[in-house]
Amino acid sequence: MEGNRTIHAALLGAGTVGNGVYKLAAQMREEIAQRTGADFVIDRVLVRDVTKEREDVPRELLTDDWREIIEDEKIEIVLELMGGIEPARTYIREALRTGKQVVTANKDLLAEHGAELFREAQENGCDLQFEAAVAGAIPIVRMLKKSLTASQLTEVMGIVNGTTNYILTRMTEDGMDYQEALRMATELGYAEPDPTSDVEGYDAGRKLAIMASIAFQSNVTFPQVYTEGITKLTAEDIRYAKEFGYVIKLIGMTRLEEDGIEVKVHPMLIPEQHPLAAVRDSFNAVFVHGLACDDAMFMGRGAGKMPTASAVMGDVLDVMHHILSASCGKVKSSYDRQLPVKAVSETKSRFFLRIRVTDRPGALANIAGILGNNDVSIAQAVQKRSRDGVADLVIITGPVWERHFNDSIRILEGMSVIRGISGIIRVYGN
Ligand code: NAP
Ligand code: HSE
């Protein structure tokens, strides 16, 4: 081995990501020594159940006692790969207070307590790195924190949850049932321990909060993000979308506007020819727009054992360079400002909706009138089918204030000719 200095580390967690990191660190041992001039050794691995067989991590490294790690002065880097808020938050704070560098993949924690933890890291002169917390193998955190800082970013959007993208791909392309697709995503190691986080859009919302905070240098937390998941989508929605030349994706989007930050996650109809429509399976893609850089797009695996491990180990190498050059904790946290976050009702969207209406003259004119009176413009309206005196109307609106759209839906729902409104999904574009 080339290095004569050894940097010792501990893993917190030996699940999908922990096993991937252990495996990759072992595979890269010589390369790490060549790149940094030091050996990287994982001494301890914290888990809940030390009796459980692990795919890659040797049993003799397992412990369920945090004290063995925090009190071991040899350990310089703690890799938090457990997830959840507690005890991860306490362990990270204790690690930073004892001068240990921290790498984490924990978006749940950073999207709620990021500002506090980055402050803690700075005060203790430590690194707190988190590339794996957003979009798996795509180095988007580094891009936002470093390469794009002169770009005057105004928008970040994309597909940032691998599980839901995998589920929607299987439902769209193979006609697979939702539950079966979710089961497969879990088996493949994409889903969170509680997949509600994925399918309700919370995981994507947390990633959006983190990206908005870095891109706009303002602390955005998960509770401020509007989230709508994929659980209410039906096979019929997917079929209708296809008929109109769209695919449905779970999209996260954040914009810096004059009156605050817009940040939301929801299903969206994406035109089939748009690059995001081709982002399939567990792949993620992030678009950024900046006044200086114009448009840029990054794509890669957003979840899974080895793609996530690659992001974690990228951070480890960075931290090792910092340890060896005595420059840990030198990068200033970007969470200093507190710009207002806009309510979703104060943002603009285009909508697709299906209305079942009694098929009689003037019904469409009535509906158009109500939408028009509420400042909801119609870009496209098609009567699809008529059976037993009930017609299916499909409407695509122009860009409208969400509060105006919601007002018009409330009025439409009260009309006697309307039998039901369904499939309300936002549409890409202005
Ligand atoms: P996982 O498979 O459920 O593994 C979690 C590990 O943490 C398990 O080994 C578990 O121990 C251990 N653990 C949990 N709570 C603990 C506690 N209180 N004390 C000690 N050990 C504890 O989760 P994962 O998929 O690897 O995800 C880990 C983190 O990476 C999460 O923050 C997740 O959001 C993030 N992440 C995951 C992916 C992905 O594709 N899976 C991608 C990017 C980021 P036992 O095994 O003994 O139960
Ligand atoms: N559950 C997450 C996803 C893991 O599916 O994207 C990666 O953050």
GROMACS .gro file of C-alpha atoms and ligand atoms in nm:
model
  486
    1MET     CA    1   0.000   0.000   0.000
    2GLU     CA    2   0.137   0.341  -0.098
    3GLY     CA    3   0.031   0.557   0.197
    4ASN     CA    4   0.209   0.548   0.530
    5ARG     CA    5  -0.067   0.745   0.701
    6THR     CA    6  -0.392   0.564   0.782
    7ILE     CA    7  -0.727   0.739   0.814
    8HIS     CA    8  -0.971   0.542   1.027
    9ALA     CA    9  -1.348   0.558   0.983
   10ALA     CA   10  -1.670   0.416   1.121
   11LEU     CA   11  -1.996   0.343   0.942
   12LEU     CA   12  -2.327   0.408   1.113
   13GLY     CA   13  -2.557   0.165   0.933
   14ALA     CA   14  -2.500  -0.152   0.731
   15GLY     CA   15  -2.810  -0.159   0.515
   16THR     CA   16  -2.827  -0.101   0.138
   17VAL     CA   17  -2.595   0.201   0.142
   18GLY     CA   18  -2.368   0.088   0.426
   19ASN     CA   19  -2.293  -0.242   0.254
   20GLY     CA   20  -2.233  -0.063  -0.076
   21VAL     CA   21  -1.988   0.179   0.087
   22TYR     CA   22  -1.800  -0.101   0.264
   23LYS     CA   23  -1.772  -0.296  -0.063
   24LEU     CA   24  -1.659   0.004  -0.268
   25ALA     CA   25  -1.407   0.114  -0.004
   26ALA     CA   26  -1.256  -0.237  -0.008
   27GLN     CA   27  -1.247  -0.243  -0.391
   28MET     CA   28  -1.086   0.103  -0.402
   29ARG     CA   29  -0.833   0.058  -0.125
   30GLU     CA   30  -0.523   0.085  -0.345
   31GLU     CA   31  -0.669   0.360  -0.559
   32ILE     CA   32  -0.758   0.564  -0.251
   33ALA     CA   33  -0.399   0.531  -0.129
   34GLN     CA   34  -0.270   0.638  -0.470
   35ARG     CA   35  -0.505   0.935  -0.490
   36THR     CA   36  -0.461   1.061  -0.135
   37GLY     CA   37  -0.133   0.915  -0.008
   38ALA     CA   38  -0.315   0.755   0.286
   39ASP     CA   39  -0.489   0.428   0.362
   40PHE     CA   40  -0.860   0.433   0.439
   41VAL     CA   41  -0.976   0.175   0.693
   42ILE     CA   42  -1.326   0.113   0.829
   43ASP     CA   43  -1.279  -0.001   1.189
   44ARG     CA   44  -1.633  -0.019   1.325
   45VAL     CA   45  -1.988  -0.048   1.187
   46LEU     CA   46  -2.284   0.052   1.404
   47VAL     CA   47  -2.610  -0.142   1.357
   48ARG     CA   48  -2.921  -0.223   1.558
   49ASP     CA   49  -2.889  -0.599   1.529
   50VAL     CA   50  -2.534  -0.737   1.549
   51THR     CA   51  -2.653  -1.095   1.490
   52LYS     CA   52  -2.793  -1.024   1.143
   53GLU     CA   53  -2.584  -1.153   0.849
   54ARG     CA   54  -2.459  -0.868   0.625
   55GLU     CA   55  -2.393  -0.896   0.252
   56ASP     CA   56  -2.050  -0.726   0.255
   57VAL     CA   57  -1.966  -0.606   0.605
   58PRO     CA   58  -1.775  -0.865   0.816
   59ARG     CA   59  -1.954  -0.959   1.138
   60GLU     CA   60  -1.651  -0.883   1.360
   61LEU     CA   61  -1.676  -0.511   1.277
   62LEU     CA   62  -2.037  -0.481   1.394
   63THR     CA   63  -2.131  -0.307   1.716
   64ASP     CA   64  -2.453  -0.174   1.864
   65ASP     CA   65  -2.267   0.056   2.100
   66TRP     CA   66  -2.215   0.415   1.978
   67ARG     CA   67  -1.969   0.479   2.263
   68GLU     CA   68  -1.720   0.242   2.099
   69ILE     CA   69  -1.709   0.482   1.803
   70ILE     CA   70  -1.741   0.826   1.957
   71GLU     CA   71  -1.483   0.750   2.227
   72ASP     CA   72  -1.231   0.603   1.982
   73GLU     CA   73  -0.986   0.887   1.913
   74LYS     CA   74  -0.838   0.697   1.619
   75ILE     CA   75  -1.161   0.733   1.421
   76GLU     CA   76  -1.144   1.054   1.216
   77ILE     CA   77  -1.442   1.012   0.981
   78VAL     CA   78  -1.796   0.905   1.070
   79LEU     CA   79  -2.017   0.796   0.780
   80GLU     CA   80  -2.382   0.829   0.887
   81LEU     CA   81  -2.582   0.586   0.670
   82MET     CA   82  -2.864   0.497   0.911
   83GLY     CA   83  -3.129   0.749   0.809
   84GLY     CA   84  -3.403   0.911   1.018
   85ILE     CA   85  -3.380   1.206   1.256
   86GLU     CA   86  -3.283   1.046   1.588
   87PRO     CA   87  -3.038   0.916   1.690
   88ALA     CA   88  -2.863   1.028   1.366
   89ARG     CA   89  -2.885   1.398   1.466
   90THR     CA   90  -2.735   1.341   1.811
   91TYR     CA   91  -2.459   1.114   1.677
   92ILE     CA   92  -2.360   1.365   1.407
   93ARG     CA   93  -2.351   1.652   1.658
   94GLU     CA   94  -2.142   1.448   1.901
   95ALA     CA   95  -1.905   1.342   1.622
   96LEU     CA   96  -1.855   1.705   1.511
   97ARG     CA   97  -1.804   1.821   1.871
   98THR     CA   98  -1.526   1.568   1.916
   99GLY     CA   99  -1.358   1.689   1.597
  100LYS     CA  100  -1.458   1.399   1.372
  101GLN     CA  101  -1.542   1.468   1.008
  102VAL     CA  102  -1.887   1.355   0.896
  103VAL     CA  103  -2.024   1.223   0.566
  104THR     CA  104  -2.398   1.156   0.552
  105ALA     CA  105  -2.661   1.039   0.301
  106ASN     CA  106  -2.943   1.152   0.528
  107LYS     CA  107  -3.176   1.395   0.349
  108ASP     CA  108  -3.450   1.359   0.612
  109LEU     CA  109  -3.216   1.505   0.870
  110LEU     CA  110  -3.056   1.776   0.654
  111ALA     CA  111  -3.388   1.898   0.515
  112GLU     CA  112  -3.507   1.975   0.871
  113HIS     CA  113  -3.193   2.040   1.075
  114GLY     CA  114  -2.933   2.123   0.808
  115ALA     CA  115  -2.875   2.482   0.921
  116GLU     CA  116  -2.805   2.375   1.281
  117LEU     CA  117  -2.572   2.092   1.176
  118PHE     CA  118  -2.375   2.302   0.928
  119ARG     CA  119  -2.329   2.566   1.199
  120GLU     CA  120  -2.208   2.295   1.436
  121ALA     CA  121  -1.960   2.171   1.172
  122GLN     CA  122  -1.828   2.522   1.110
  123GLU     CA  123  -1.791   2.601   1.480
  124ASN     CA  124  -1.588   2.283   1.527
  125GLY     CA  125  -1.378   2.328   1.212
  126CYS     CA  126  -1.513   2.004   1.065
  127ASP     CA  127  -1.642   1.883   0.728
  128LEU     CA  128  -2.005   1.778   0.696
  129GLN     CA  129  -2.047   1.638   0.346
  130PHE     CA  130  -2.370   1.503   0.196
  131GLU     CA  131  -2.346   1.439  -0.178
  132ALA     CA  132  -2.543   1.111  -0.150
  133ALA     CA  133  -2.838   1.287   0.013
  134VAL     CA  134  -2.957   1.426  -0.322
  135ALA     CA  135  -3.004   1.236  -0.650
  136GLY     CA  136  -2.780   0.936  -0.575
  137ALA     CA  137  -2.479   0.918  -0.805
  138ILE     CA  138  -2.538   1.258  -0.970
  139PRO     CA  139  -2.287   1.503  -0.817
  140ILE     CA  140  -2.549   1.777  -0.798
  141VAL     CA  141  -2.459   1.900  -0.448
  142ARG     CA  142  -2.102   1.965  -0.558
  143MET     CA  143  -2.227   2.133  -0.877
  144LEU     CA  144  -2.460   2.364  -0.684
  145LYS     CA  145  -2.205   2.435  -0.409
  146LYS     CA  146  -1.904   2.486  -0.633
  147SER     CA  147  -1.920   2.471  -1.013
  148LEU     CA  148  -2.244   2.668  -1.053
  149THR     CA  149  -2.194   2.935  -0.787
  150ALA     CA  150  -2.129   3.205  -1.046
  151SER     CA  151  -2.429   3.104  -1.256
  152GLN     CA  152  -2.692   3.319  -1.081
  153LEU     CA  153  -2.929   3.026  -1.057
  154THR     CA  154  -3.301   3.094  -1.081
  155GLU     CA  155  -3.447   2.744  -1.123
  156VAL     CA  156  -3.370   2.383  -1.031
  157MET     CA  157  -3.609   2.112  -1.141
  158GLY     CA  158  -3.620   1.746  -1.222
  159ILE     CA  159  -3.677   1.387  -1.123
  160VAL     CA  160  -3.510   1.328  -0.786
  161ASN     CA  161  -3.671   1.011  -0.655
  162GLY     CA  162  -3.560   0.678  -0.802
  163THR     CA  163  -3.835   0.467  -0.645
  164THR     CA  164  -4.127   0.661  -0.792
  165ASN     CA  165  -3.956   0.695  -1.128
  166TYR     CA  166  -3.905   0.319  -1.131
  167ILE     CA  167  -4.272   0.258  -1.035
  168LEU     CA  168  -4.407   0.499  -1.298
  169THR     CA  169  -4.180   0.348  -1.565
  170ARG     CA  170  -4.303  -0.006  -1.490
  171MET     CA  171  -4.669   0.107  -1.479
  172THR     CA  172  -4.635   0.301  -1.807
  173GLU     CA  173  -4.422   0.061  -2.010
  174ASP     CA  174  -4.527  -0.281  -1.877
  175GLY     CA  175  -4.876  -0.206  -1.745
  176MET     CA  176  -4.749  -0.330  -1.407
  177ASP     CA  177  -4.971  -0.290  -1.104
  178TYR     CA  178  -4.863  -0.017  -0.856
  179GLN     CA  179  -4.813  -0.252  -0.557
  180GLU     CA  180  -4.602  -0.496  -0.758
  181ALA     CA  181  -4.383  -0.211  -0.893
  182LEU     CA  182  -4.334  -0.078  -0.538
  183ARG     CA  183  -4.241  -0.426  -0.415
  184MET     CA  184  -3.976  -0.452  -0.688
  185ALA     CA  185  -3.836  -0.105  -0.612
  186THR     CA  186  -3.802  -0.210  -0.248
  187GLU     CA  187  -3.630  -0.536  -0.341
  188LEU     CA  188  -3.384  -0.345  -0.560
  189GLY     CA  189  -3.287  -0.129  -0.260
  190TYR     CA  190  -3.429   0.196  -0.403
  191ALA     CA  191  -3.705   0.260  -0.149
  192GLU     CA  192  -3.667   0.422   0.192
  193PRO     CA  193  -3.717   0.199   0.500
  194ASP     CA  194  -4.070   0.349   0.505
  195PRO     CA  195  -4.159   0.385   0.134
  196THR     CA  196  -4.438   0.632   0.219
  197SER     CA  197  -4.157   0.883   0.203
  198ASP     CA  198  -4.097   0.799  -0.162
  199VAL     CA  199  -4.451   0.753  -0.291
  200GLU     CA  200  -4.599   1.058  -0.115
  201GLY     CA  201  -4.325   1.284  -0.253
  202TYR     CA  202  -4.165   1.355   0.087
  203ASP     CA  203  -3.824   1.218  -0.013
  204ALA     CA  204  -3.821   1.433  -0.328
  205GLY     CA  205  -3.944   1.727  -0.117
  206ARG     CA  206  -3.651   1.687   0.121
  207LYS     CA  207  -3.406   1.680  -0.167
  208LEU     CA  208  -3.570   1.991  -0.313
  209ALA     CA  209  -3.538   2.172   0.021
  210ILE     CA  210  -3.166   2.090   0.028
  211MET     CA  211  -3.108   2.194  -0.335
  212ALA     CA  212  -3.305   2.518  -0.293
  213SER     CA  213  -3.104   2.604   0.018
  214ILE     CA  214  -2.775   2.561  -0.165
  215ALA     CA  215  -2.881   2.711  -0.499
  216PHE     CA  216  -3.042   3.024  -0.351
  217GLN     CA  217  -2.831   3.047  -0.033
  218SER     CA  218  -3.136   3.057   0.185
  219ASN     CA  219  -3.252   2.808   0.445
  220VAL     CA  220  -3.547   2.612   0.302
  221THR     CA  221  -3.680   2.331   0.519
  222PHE     CA  222  -3.892   2.031   0.425
  223PRO     CA  223  -4.215   2.152   0.597
  224GLN     CA  224  -4.208   2.453   0.361
  225VAL     CA  225  -4.219   2.232   0.051
  226TYR     CA  226  -4.555   2.157  -0.112
  227THR     CA  227  -4.570   1.780  -0.178
  228GLU     CA  228  -4.810   1.563  -0.369
  229GLY     CA  229  -4.715   1.199  -0.435
  230ILE     CA  230  -4.804   0.934  -0.690
  231THR     CA  231  -5.046   0.729  -0.477
  232LYS     CA  232  -5.359   0.882  -0.629
  233LEU     CA  233  -5.250   0.825  -0.991
  234THR     CA  234  -5.444   0.556  -1.172
  235ALA     CA  235  -5.375   0.334  -1.472
  236GLU     CA  236  -5.643   0.543  -1.647
  237ASP     CA  237  -5.443   0.864  -1.584
  238ILE     CA  238  -5.138   0.701  -1.740
  239ARG     CA  239  -5.343   0.580  -2.040
  240TYR     CA  240  -5.497   0.925  -2.095
  241ALA     CA  241  -5.156   1.093  -2.065
  242LYS     CA  242  -5.022   0.857  -2.335
  243GLU     CA  243  -5.319   0.927  -2.560
  244PHE     CA  244  -5.237   1.300  -2.543
  245GLY     CA  245  -4.863   1.248  -2.604
  246TYR     CA  246  -4.739   1.277  -2.246
  247VAL     CA  247  -4.576   1.061  -1.980
  248ILE     CA  248  -4.634   1.116  -1.608
  249LYS     CA  249  -4.329   1.186  -1.387
  250LEU     CA  250  -4.292   1.295  -1.027
  251ILE     CA  251  -4.128   1.635  -1.066
  252GLY     CA  252  -3.965   1.858  -0.809
  253MET     CA  253  -3.916   2.221  -0.888
  254THR     CA  254  -3.778   2.525  -0.711
  255ARG     CA  255  -3.759   2.881  -0.845
  256LEU     CA  256  -3.618   3.202  -0.713
  257GLU     CA  257  -3.867   3.479  -0.777
  258GLU     CA  258  -3.882   3.844  -0.675
  259ASP     CA  259  -4.130   3.775  -0.394
  260GLY     CA  260  -3.972   3.456  -0.262
  261ILE     CA  261  -3.886   3.095  -0.333
  262GLU     CA  262  -4.126   2.855  -0.501
  263VAL     CA  263  -4.066   2.492  -0.408
  264LYS     CA  264  -4.299   2.205  -0.490
  265VAL     CA  265  -4.313   1.835  -0.577
  266HIS     CA  266  -4.600   1.675  -0.767
  267PRO     CA  267  -4.681   1.445  -1.057
  268MET     CA  268  -4.657   1.620  -1.393
  269LEU     CA  269  -4.742   1.546  -1.755
  270ILE     CA  270  -4.421   1.570  -1.956
  271PRO     CA  271  -4.436   1.581  -2.338
  272GLU     CA  272  -4.303   1.253  -2.480
  273GLN     CA  273  -4.031   1.433  -2.678
  274HIS     CA  274  -3.897   1.624  -2.372
  275PRO     CA  275  -3.561   1.490  -2.237
  276LEU     CA  276  -3.718   1.428  -1.893
  277ALA     CA  277  -3.964   1.182  -2.049
  278ALA     CA  278  -3.669   0.959  -2.142
  279VAL     CA  279  -3.543   0.943  -1.782
  280ARG     CA  280  -3.655   0.593  -1.688
  281ASP     CA  281  -3.629   0.337  -1.408
  282SER     CA  282  -3.421   0.449  -1.109
  283PHE     CA  283  -3.251   0.726  -1.306
  284ASN     CA  284  -3.279   1.085  -1.185
  285ALA     CA  285  -3.223   1.404  -1.382
  286VAL     CA  286  -3.177   1.761  -1.261
  287PHE     CA  287  -3.216   2.069  -1.482
  288VAL     CA  288  -3.080   2.401  -1.369
  289HIS     CA  289  -3.131   2.742  -1.518
  290GLY     CA  290  -2.912   3.038  -1.436
  291LEU     CA  291  -2.889   3.390  -1.573
  292ALA     CA  292  -2.525   3.329  -1.657
  293CYS     CA  293  -2.506   2.955  -1.733
  294ASP     CA  294  -2.841   2.932  -1.917
  295ASP     CA  295  -2.964   2.568  -1.912
  296ALA     CA  296  -2.775   2.261  -1.789
  297MET     CA  297  -2.892   1.907  -1.720
  298PHE     CA  298  -2.739   1.626  -1.513
  299MET     CA  299  -2.854   1.266  -1.524
  300GLY     CA  300  -2.760   0.945  -1.344
  301ARG     CA  301  -2.874   0.666  -1.115
  302GLY     CA  302  -3.070   0.825  -0.831
  303ALA     CA  303  -3.084   0.532  -0.591
  304GLY     CA  304  -2.943   0.188  -0.517
  305LYS     CA  305  -2.647   0.033  -0.342
  306MET     CA  306  -2.346   0.109  -0.561
  307PRO     CA  307  -2.459   0.440  -0.722
  308THR     CA  308  -2.519   0.581  -0.373
  309ALA     CA  309  -2.194   0.432  -0.244
  310SER     CA  310  -2.008   0.613  -0.524
  311ALA     CA  311  -2.143   0.948  -0.401
  312VAL     CA  312  -2.053   0.867  -0.039
  313MET     CA  313  -1.699   0.757  -0.130
  314GLY     CA  314  -1.651   1.071  -0.343
  315ASP     CA  315  -1.715   1.269  -0.025
  316VAL     CA  316  -1.479   1.044   0.173
  317LEU     CA  317  -1.193   1.115  -0.067
  318ASP     CA  318  -1.266   1.487  -0.046
  319VAL     CA  319  -1.260   1.472   0.335
  320MET     CA  320  -0.936   1.272   0.330
  321HIS     CA  321  -0.772   1.543   0.116
  322HIS     CA  322  -0.895   1.803   0.366
  323ILE     CA  323  -0.761   1.605   0.664
  324LEU     CA  324  -0.424   1.561   0.497
  325SER     CA  325  -0.399   1.929   0.405
  326ALA     CA  326  -0.538   2.048   0.741
  327SER     CA  327  -0.824   2.228   0.565
  328CYS     CA  328  -1.135   2.067   0.713
  329GLY     CA  329  -1.438   2.288   0.780
  330LYS     CA  330  -1.312   2.575   0.567
  331VAL     CA  331  -1.612   2.593   0.330
  332LYS     CA  332  -1.871   2.839   0.460
  333SER     CA  333  -2.227   2.713   0.500
  334SER     CA  334  -2.466   2.865   0.247
  335TYR     CA  335  -2.777   2.857   0.467
  336ASP     CA  336  -2.741   3.212   0.599
  337ARG     CA  337  -3.044   3.388   0.444
  338GLN     CA  338  -3.410   3.325   0.521
  339LEU     CA  339  -3.604   3.431   0.210
  340PRO     CA  340  -3.983   3.378   0.218
  341VAL     CA  341  -4.117   3.056   0.068
  342LYS     CA  342  -4.431   3.104  -0.139
  343ALA     CA  343  -4.756   2.916  -0.074
  344VAL     CA  344  -4.841   2.683  -0.362
  345SER     CA  345  -5.165   2.877  -0.421
  346GLU     CA  346  -4.948   3.177  -0.512
  347THR     CA  347  -4.764   2.989  -0.788
  348LYS     CA  348  -4.861   2.930  -1.150
  349SER     CA  349  -4.916   2.594  -1.324
  350ARG     CA  350  -5.086   2.442  -1.627
  351PHE     CA  351  -5.339   2.169  -1.551
  352PHE     CA  352  -5.480   1.860  -1.723
  353LEU     CA  353  -5.820   1.746  -1.596
  354ARG     CA  354  -6.101   1.514  -1.692
  355ILE     CA  355  -6.461   1.612  -1.634
  356ARG     CA  356  -6.755   1.372  -1.662
  357VAL     CA  357  -7.048   1.585  -1.765
  358THR     CA  358  -7.412   1.530  -1.865
  359ASP     CA  359  -7.399   1.534  -2.244
  360ARG     CA  360  -7.634   1.820  -2.332
  361PRO     CA  361  -7.602   2.138  -2.540
  362GLY     CA  362  -7.432   2.425  -2.363
  363ALA     CA  363  -7.254   2.211  -2.100
  364LEU     CA  364  -6.908   2.280  -2.245
  365ALA     CA  365  -6.991   2.651  -2.279
  366ASN     CA  366  -7.095   2.660  -1.911
  367ILE     CA  367  -6.771   2.498  -1.801
  368ALA     CA  368  -6.564   2.727  -2.022
  369GLY     CA  369  -6.752   3.024  -1.877
  370ILE     CA  370  -6.674   2.928  -1.517
  371LEU     CA  371  -6.308   2.869  -1.595
  372GLY     CA  372  -6.290   3.198  -1.786
  373ASN     CA  373  -6.460   3.394  -1.504
  374ASN     CA  374  -6.190   3.263  -1.270
  375ASP     CA  375  -5.903   3.364  -1.501
  376VAL     CA  376  -5.838   3.003  -1.603
  377SER     CA  377  -5.757   2.998  -1.974
  378ILE     CA  378  -5.821   2.683  -2.178
  379ALA     CA  379  -5.535   2.575  -2.407
  380GLN     CA  380  -5.707   2.259  -2.532
  381ALA     CA  381  -6.051   2.100  -2.478
  382VAL     CA  382  -6.156   1.767  -2.626
  383GLN     CA  383  -6.473   1.564  -2.581
  384LYS     CA  384  -6.342   1.209  -2.561
  385ARG     CA  385  -6.631   0.968  -2.519
  386SER     CA  386  -7.004   0.985  -2.467
  387ARG     CA  387  -7.195   0.693  -2.321
  388ASP     CA  388  -7.535   0.674  -2.154
  389GLY     CA  389  -7.572   1.050  -2.184
  390VAL     CA  390  -7.244   1.124  -2.002
  391ALA     CA  391  -6.948   1.275  -2.186
  392ASP     CA  392  -6.579   1.272  -2.089
  393LEU     CA  393  -6.423   1.613  -2.138
  394VAL     CA  394  -6.047   1.653  -2.130
  395ILE     CA  395  -5.917   2.004  -2.068
  396ILE     CA  396  -5.563   2.140  -2.064
  397THR     CA  397  -5.533   2.489  -1.921
  398GLY     CA  398  -5.284   2.762  -1.992
  399PRO     CA  399  -5.057   2.879  -1.706
  400VAL     CA  400  -5.291   2.984  -1.425
  401TRP     CA  401  -5.260   3.094  -1.064
  402GLU     CA  402  -5.323   2.780  -0.858
  403ARG     CA  403  -5.567   2.965  -0.630
  404HIS     CA  404  -5.779   3.062  -0.935
  405PHE     CA  405  -5.774   2.705  -1.059
  406ASN     CA  406  -5.880   2.570  -0.719
  407ASP     CA  407  -6.164   2.827  -0.697
  408SER     CA  408  -6.297   2.721  -1.037
  409ILE     CA  409  -6.281   2.349  -0.945
  410ARG     CA  410  -6.484   2.418  -0.630
  411ILE     CA  411  -6.754   2.592  -0.839
  412LEU     CA  412  -6.754   2.320  -1.107
  413GLU     CA  413  -6.794   2.050  -0.842
  414GLY     CA  414  -7.115   2.218  -0.727
  415MET     CA  415  -7.278   2.212  -1.076
  416SER     CA  416  -7.558   1.961  -1.129
  417VAL     CA  417  -7.440   1.867  -1.483
  418ILE     CA  418  -7.098   1.766  -1.356
  419ARG     CA  419  -7.079   1.397  -1.262
  420GLY     CA  420  -6.717   1.400  -1.145
  421ILE     CA  421  -6.377   1.562  -1.191
  422SER     CA  422  -6.069   1.344  -1.193
  423GLY     CA  423  -5.715   1.314  -1.319
  424ILE     CA  424  -5.613   1.667  -1.217
  425ILE     CA  425  -5.242   1.670  -1.299
  426ARG     CA  426  -5.007   1.960  -1.363
  427VAL     CA  427  -4.860   1.994  -1.714
  428TYR     CA  428  -4.505   2.089  -1.809
  429GLY     CA  429  -4.443   2.421  -1.980
  430ASN     CA  430  -4.553   2.783  -1.982
  431NAP     P1  431  -3.142   0.062   0.533
  431NAP     O1  432  -3.115  -0.039   0.428
  431NAP     O2  433  -3.272   0.056   0.605
  431NAP     O3  434  -3.023   0.056   0.639
  431NAP     C1  435  -3.023   0.129   0.758
  431NAP     C2  436  -2.910   0.078   0.847
  431NAP     O4  437  -2.899   0.162   0.959
  431NAP     C3  438  -2.932  -0.064   0.898
  431NAP     O5  439  -2.811  -0.135   0.897
  431NAP     C4  440  -2.978  -0.043   1.043
  431NAP     O6  441  -2.936  -0.147   1.132
  431NAP     C5  442  -2.902   0.083   1.080
  431NAP     N1  443  -2.974   0.159   1.181
  431NAP     C6  444  -3.093   0.223   1.169
  431NAP     N2  445  -3.126   0.282   1.286
  431NAP     C7  446  -3.026   0.255   1.372
  431NAP     C8  447  -3.002   0.289   1.508
  431NAP     N3  448  -3.089   0.360   1.579
  431NAP     N4  449  -2.886   0.246   1.565
  431NAP     C9  450  -2.798   0.171   1.495
  431NAP     N5  451  -2.815   0.136   1.364
  431NAP    C10  452  -2.928   0.178   1.305
  431NAP     O7  453  -3.131   0.209   0.472
  431NAP     P2  454  -3.048   0.254   0.341
  431NAP     O8  455  -3.133   0.236   0.220
  431NAP     O9  456  -2.913   0.196   0.344
  431NAP    O10  457  -3.042   0.413   0.365
  431NAP    C11  458  -2.953   0.469   0.458
  431NAP    C12  459  -2.951   0.621   0.440
  431NAP    O11  460  -2.910   0.655   0.308
  431NAP    C13  461  -3.087   0.690   0.459
  431NAP    O12  462  -3.065   0.818   0.511
  431NAP    C14  463  -3.139   0.701   0.316
  431NAP    O13  464  -3.233   0.804   0.300
  431NAP    C15  465  -3.011   0.733   0.244
  431NAP     N6  466  -3.007   0.701   0.101
  431NAP    C16  467  -3.048   0.580   0.057
  431NAP    C17  468  -3.038   0.551  -0.078
  431NAP    C18  469  -3.082   0.418  -0.135
  431NAP    O14  470  -3.081   0.403  -0.256
  431NAP     N7  471  -3.118   0.320  -0.052
  431NAP    C19  472  -2.987   0.647  -0.167
  431NAP    C20  473  -2.945   0.771  -0.117
  431NAP    C21  474  -2.955   0.798   0.018
  431NAP     P3  475  -2.999  -0.296   1.122
  431NAP    O15  476  -2.957  -0.347   0.988
  431NAP    O16  477  -2.938  -0.370   1.234
  431NAP    O17  478  -3.148  -0.277   1.132
  432HSE     N1  479  -3.551   0.629  -0.176
  432HSE     C1  480  -3.468   0.718  -0.249
  432HSE     C2  481  -3.510   0.719  -0.393
  432HSE     C3  482  -3.325   0.677  -0.235
  432HSE     O1  483  -3.584   0.629  -0.434
  432HSE     O2  484  -3.471   0.809  -0.467
  432HSE     C4  485  -3.228   0.775  -0.296
  432HSE     O3  486  -3.226   0.896  -0.226
   0.00000   0.00000   0.00000
